[in-house]
Amino acid sequence: MADLAARKVRGGGLRWLLPFVGLLVVGLLWWTGSVALTARTPVAAAFAPWPTLQALAGLVTSADIWHHTWLSLQRVGVGLLLAIGLGVPLGVATGLWRGFAQATGPVFQFLRMISPLSWMPIAVMVLGVGDAPVYFLLAFAAVWPVLLSTTAGVAQLDPNWLLLARSVSATGRETVWRVILPGITAQILTGVRLAIGIIWIVLVPAEMLGVSAGLGYFILDTRDRLAYSELMAGILLIGALGFVLDHAARWVHARWMHN
């Protein structure tokens, strides 16, 4: 019994230690790469760990970067809501009605294989410069995991639930709201988590469409100002924020599964 407890303690310690070891290894590789590149390209010294961390400390203590971050998070929220508002109804319809699935299946598969960034010129021409084309690109990128996860959830739903709903003369709307959606919430949350990851990847290039603020704009601005240490610090901040968003999505999913 004591050996089992000791193994659990050691296992718990390793679980916390190994991520730090991984980060340390990546940091050493980063430092080694920057030193090697600086020998050929002196400007690479600005991308080294220490200048980057100094720039990051300056960024997180200034209000400017948080203004950009807040606007980017707002765009992520709007894009995700649009994707959920479109993907969930289409997923339910695809899962429930075979004719609709057969008619739309090839179209959906074709569209989801198109890179969202390839729509950038058309989005600007049609929607103009500003937030609207960014919302479109983010929603287009995020709608497919939500739609496919919702469809899979409906397909896996216990058919006895639908039979029970029919037996009590439930309307189609009541069946959707009180039987189907509660029964597939876990699958929808899985799709939302995947959508958040995709949105966060598409966000930075999407914000290079002429908006005057946001993390994508900040990356372009640091490049134009030749502030390379700030550019690298911005990249680290984008990665950290994406990690937090993914962790929050996983936490929500786990909480729902354990309820």
Short mmCIF file of C-alpha atoms in Angstrom, two decimals:
data_model
loop_
_atom_site.label_atom_id
_atom_site.label_comp_id
_atom_site.label_asym_id
_atom_site.label_seq_id
_atom_site.Cartn_x
_atom_site.Cartn_y
_atom_site.Cartn_z
CA MET A 1 0.00 0.00 0.00
CA ALA A 2 2.85 2.35 0.87
CA ASP A 3 4.58 1.49 -2.43
CA LEU A 4 1.40 2.30 -4.33
CA ALA A 5 1.11 5.66 -2.60
CA ALA A 6 4.76 6.43 -3.31
CA ARG A 7 4.30 5.59 -6.99
CA LYS A 8 1.28 7.88 -7.16
CA VAL A 9 3.27 10.70 -5.59
CA ARG A 10 6.14 10.17 -8.04
CA GLY A 11 3.69 9.98 -10.94
CA GLY A 12 2.02 13.21 -9.87
CA GLY A 13 5.40 14.92 -9.54
CA LEU A 14 6.44 13.80 -13.02
CA ARG A 15 3.16 14.98 -14.45
CA TRP A 16 3.97 18.51 -13.29
CA LEU A 17 7.71 18.32 -14.00
CA LEU A 18 7.69 16.96 -17.55
CA PRO A 19 5.91 19.98 -19.13
CA PHE A 20 8.58 22.25 -17.67
CA VAL A 21 11.28 19.95 -19.03
CA GLY A 22 9.67 20.17 -22.45
CA LEU A 23 9.55 23.98 -22.27
CA LEU A 24 13.20 24.05 -21.17
CA VAL A 25 14.24 21.90 -24.13
CA VAL A 26 12.31 24.13 -26.55
CA GLY A 27 13.91 27.21 -24.96
CA LEU A 28 17.39 25.73 -25.43
CA LEU A 29 16.65 24.87 -29.05
CA TRP A 30 15.31 28.40 -29.58
CA TRP A 31 18.48 29.92 -28.08
CA THR A 32 20.75 27.62 -30.09
CA GLY A 33 18.92 28.42 -33.32
CA SER A 34 19.06 32.17 -32.71
CA VAL A 35 22.81 32.01 -32.03
CA ALA A 36 23.41 29.99 -35.19
CA LEU A 37 21.32 32.35 -37.31
CA THR A 38 22.91 35.47 -35.84
CA ALA A 39 26.28 34.37 -37.21
CA ARG A 40 24.87 34.71 -40.74
CA THR A 41 22.05 37.23 -40.19
CA PRO A 42 22.79 39.71 -37.38
CA VAL A 43 19.15 40.83 -37.19
CA ALA A 44 18.27 37.34 -35.90
CA ALA A 45 19.67 38.41 -32.53
CA ALA A 46 16.44 40.34 -31.97
CA PHE A 47 14.52 37.05 -32.08
CA ALA A 48 16.61 35.44 -29.33
CA PRO A 49 14.92 34.41 -26.06
CA TRP A 50 16.27 37.16 -23.81
CA PRO A 51 15.39 40.18 -26.03
CA THR A 52 12.01 38.57 -26.70
CA LEU A 53 11.26 38.07 -23.01
CA GLN A 54 12.30 41.66 -22.29
CA ALA A 55 9.95 42.89 -25.01
CA LEU A 56 7.18 40.62 -23.70
CA ALA A 57 7.55 42.07 -20.20
CA GLY A 58 7.18 45.54 -21.66
CA LEU A 59 4.15 44.52 -23.72
CA VAL A 60 2.13 42.92 -20.94
CA THR A 61 2.58 45.98 -18.74
CA SER A 62 1.29 48.37 -21.42
CA ALA A 63 -2.33 49.08 -22.24
CA ASP A 64 -1.75 49.01 -26.00
CA ILE A 65 -1.33 45.25 -26.39
CA TRP A 66 -4.40 44.55 -24.26
CA HIS A 67 -6.45 46.83 -26.50
CA HIS A 68 -5.36 44.73 -29.49
CA THR A 69 -6.04 41.53 -27.55
CA TRP A 70 -9.52 42.61 -26.49
CA LEU A 71 -10.52 43.46 -30.05
CA SER A 72 -9.18 40.12 -31.30
CA LEU A 73 -11.10 38.22 -28.62
CA GLN A 74 -14.26 40.11 -29.57
CA ARG A 75 -13.80 39.04 -33.19
CA VAL A 76 -13.21 35.46 -32.09
CA GLY A 77 -16.43 35.56 -30.07
CA VAL A 78 -18.50 36.97 -32.94
CA GLY A 79 -17.02 34.51 -35.44
CA LEU A 80 -17.64 31.58 -33.09
CA LEU A 81 -21.25 32.63 -32.42
CA LEU A 82 -21.90 32.91 -36.16
CA ALA A 83 -20.38 29.47 -36.70
CA ILE A 84 -22.50 27.94 -33.93
CA GLY A 85 -25.65 29.71 -35.13
CA LEU A 86 -25.15 28.31 -38.62
CA GLY A 87 -23.42 25.00 -37.94
CA VAL A 88 -25.76 23.58 -35.28
CA PRO A 89 -29.03 23.95 -37.27
CA LEU A 90 -27.39 22.65 -40.44
CA GLY A 91 -25.87 19.75 -38.49
CA VAL A 92 -29.21 18.83 -36.96
CA ALA A 93 -30.91 19.00 -40.36
CA THR A 94 -28.17 16.90 -41.94
CA GLY A 95 -28.40 14.30 -39.21
CA LEU A 96 -32.19 14.08 -39.22
CA TRP A 97 -33.13 14.19 -42.90
CA ARG A 98 -31.40 11.85 -45.32
CA GLY A 99 -32.55 13.80 -48.36
CA PHE A 100 -31.07 17.02 -47.02
CA ALA A 101 -27.81 15.22 -46.19
CA GLN A 102 -27.58 13.74 -49.69
CA ALA A 103 -28.30 17.09 -51.31
CA THR A 104 -25.89 19.15 -49.21
CA GLY A 105 -23.18 16.60 -48.44
CA PRO A 106 -21.09 17.16 -51.59
CA VAL A 107 -21.48 20.94 -51.27
CA PHE A 108 -20.36 20.97 -47.63
CA GLN A 109 -17.41 18.66 -48.31
CA PHE A 110 -16.34 20.82 -51.24
CA LEU A 111 -16.59 24.10 -49.33
CA ARG A 112 -14.84 22.90 -46.20
CA MET A 113 -11.80 21.87 -48.25
CA ILE A 114 -11.31 25.48 -49.43
CA SER A 115 -8.85 27.40 -47.29
CA PRO A 116 -10.67 30.24 -45.51
CA LEU A 117 -7.79 32.58 -46.36
CA SER A 118 -8.40 32.07 -50.08
CA TRP A 119 -11.64 34.04 -49.62
CA MET A 120 -9.77 37.11 -48.36
CA PRO A 121 -9.81 39.16 -51.60
CA ILE A 122 -13.47 38.37 -52.27
CA ALA A 123 -14.43 39.11 -48.66
CA VAL A 124 -12.85 42.56 -48.89
CA MET A 125 -14.45 43.33 -52.26
CA VAL A 126 -17.91 42.27 -51.12
CA LEU A 127 -17.92 43.31 -47.45
CA GLY A 128 -15.46 46.19 -47.56
CA VAL A 129 -12.62 46.97 -45.18
CA GLY A 130 -13.18 46.52 -41.46
CA ASP A 131 -14.54 43.88 -39.13
CA ALA A 132 -17.13 42.36 -41.50
CA PRO A 133 -14.69 40.40 -43.71
CA VAL A 134 -12.85 39.21 -40.58
CA TYR A 135 -16.11 37.90 -39.12
CA PHE A 136 -16.85 36.12 -42.40
CA LEU A 137 -13.46 34.42 -42.58
CA LEU A 138 -13.56 33.31 -38.94
CA ALA A 139 -17.12 31.99 -39.22
CA PHE A 140 -16.33 30.18 -42.49
CA ALA A 141 -13.32 28.52 -40.88
CA ALA A 142 -15.16 27.50 -37.71
CA VAL A 143 -18.52 26.36 -39.04
CA TRP A 144 -17.32 22.99 -40.37
CA PRO A 145 -16.18 21.31 -37.14
CA VAL A 146 -19.39 22.50 -35.46
CA LEU A 147 -21.54 21.20 -38.31
CA LEU A 148 -19.79 17.83 -38.56
CA SER A 149 -19.76 17.26 -34.80
CA THR A 150 -23.46 18.12 -34.58
CA THR A 151 -24.27 15.76 -37.44
CA ALA A 152 -22.30 12.95 -35.78
CA GLY A 153 -24.10 13.60 -32.50
CA VAL A 154 -27.53 13.31 -34.14
CA ALA A 155 -26.47 10.09 -35.89
CA GLN A 156 -25.38 8.58 -32.54
CA LEU A 157 -28.51 9.67 -30.70
CA ASP A 158 -30.56 6.84 -29.21
CA PRO A 159 -33.53 6.38 -31.63
CA ASN A 160 -35.71 5.39 -28.69
CA TRP A 161 -35.59 9.02 -27.53
CA LEU A 162 -37.11 10.14 -30.83
CA LEU A 163 -39.72 7.39 -30.65
CA LEU A 164 -40.61 8.50 -27.13
CA ALA A 165 -40.98 12.09 -28.32
CA ARG A 166 -43.33 10.96 -31.08
CA SER A 167 -45.32 8.83 -28.66
CA VAL A 168 -46.13 11.87 -26.52
CA SER A 169 -47.07 13.88 -29.64
CA ALA A 170 -44.12 16.28 -29.33
CA THR A 171 -43.85 18.79 -32.17
CA GLY A 172 -40.75 18.98 -34.33
CA ARG A 173 -39.57 22.08 -32.50
CA GLU A 174 -40.12 20.47 -29.10
CA THR A 175 -38.24 17.37 -30.22
CA VAL A 176 -35.27 19.44 -31.34
CA TRP A 177 -35.13 21.69 -28.26
CA ARG A 178 -35.98 19.15 -25.55
CA VAL A 179 -34.60 15.88 -26.93
CA ILE A 180 -32.04 16.33 -29.68
CA LEU A 181 -30.05 19.37 -28.53
CA PRO A 182 -29.70 18.20 -24.89
CA GLY A 183 -28.69 14.77 -26.16
CA ILE A 184 -25.92 16.05 -28.44
CA THR A 185 -24.52 18.89 -26.32
CA ALA A 186 -21.28 16.99 -25.67
CA GLN A 187 -20.69 16.57 -29.41
CA ILE A 188 -21.50 20.23 -30.04
CA LEU A 189 -18.97 21.25 -27.38
CA THR A 190 -16.37 19.04 -29.05
CA GLY A 191 -17.01 20.83 -32.32
CA VAL A 192 -16.82 24.21 -30.59
CA ARG A 193 -13.46 23.32 -29.06
CA LEU A 194 -12.10 22.36 -32.48
CA ALA A 195 -13.60 25.53 -33.94
CA ILE A 196 -11.84 27.70 -31.37
CA GLY A 197 -8.49 26.24 -32.37
CA ILE A 198 -9.16 26.84 -36.05
CA ILE A 199 -10.45 30.38 -35.46
CA TRP A 200 -7.38 31.29 -33.45
CA ILE A 201 -5.11 30.13 -36.28
CA VAL A 202 -7.07 32.03 -38.94
CA LEU A 203 -7.45 35.16 -36.78
CA VAL A 204 -3.98 36.67 -37.28
CA PRO A 205 -3.92 36.59 -41.12
CA ALA A 206 -7.59 37.62 -41.18
CA GLU A 207 -6.74 40.72 -39.15
CA MET A 208 -4.26 41.74 -41.84
CA LEU A 209 -7.21 42.78 -44.03
CA GLY A 210 -7.06 46.48 -43.28
CA VAL A 211 -8.31 46.64 -39.69
CA SER A 212 -6.57 49.22 -37.54
CA ALA A 213 -6.20 47.11 -34.37
CA GLY A 214 -5.95 43.51 -33.26
CA LEU A 215 -3.19 40.96 -32.80
CA GLY A 216 -2.80 40.43 -36.56
CA TYR A 217 -2.48 44.17 -37.07
CA PHE A 218 0.04 44.29 -34.22
CA ILE A 219 2.23 41.67 -35.95
CA LEU A 220 2.23 43.68 -39.18
CA ASP A 221 2.91 46.90 -37.30
CA THR A 222 5.95 45.48 -35.49
CA ARG A 223 7.31 44.19 -38.79
CA ASP A 224 6.91 47.61 -40.41
CA ARG A 225 8.58 49.30 -37.41
CA LEU A 226 11.41 46.71 -37.50
CA ALA A 227 10.59 45.96 -33.84
CA TYR A 228 11.50 42.30 -34.20
CA SER A 229 11.74 41.54 -30.50
CA GLU A 230 8.19 42.86 -30.05
CA LEU A 231 7.10 40.79 -33.05
CA MET A 232 8.45 37.62 -31.45
CA ALA A 233 6.91 38.63 -28.12
CA GLY A 234 3.57 39.06 -29.89
CA ILE A 235 3.88 35.57 -31.33
CA LEU A 236 4.49 34.17 -27.83
CA LEU A 237 1.48 36.08 -26.50
CA ILE A 238 -0.73 34.73 -29.30
CA GLY A 239 0.39 31.19 -28.45
CA ALA A 240 -0.26 31.72 -24.73
CA LEU A 241 -3.73 33.14 -25.32
CA GLY A 242 -4.58 30.28 -27.68
CA PHE A 243 -3.42 27.79 -25.04
CA VAL A 244 -5.69 29.44 -22.45
CA LEU A 245 -8.68 29.40 -24.81
CA ASP A 246 -8.18 25.72 -25.63
CA HIS A 247 -7.75 24.86 -21.94
CA ALA A 248 -10.98 26.72 -21.10
CA ALA A 249 -12.85 24.87 -23.87
CA ARG A 250 -11.53 21.52 -22.61
CA TRP A 251 -12.54 22.43 -19.05
CA VAL A 252 -16.10 23.25 -20.12
CA HIS A 253 -16.32 20.00 -22.10
CA ALA A 254 -14.98 17.96 -19.20
CA ARG A 255 -17.38 19.59 -16.74
CA TRP A 256 -20.31 18.84 -19.00
CA MET A 257 -19.27 15.21 -19.46
CA HIS A 258 -19.01 14.70 -15.69
CA ASN A 259 -22.41 16.25 -14.93
#
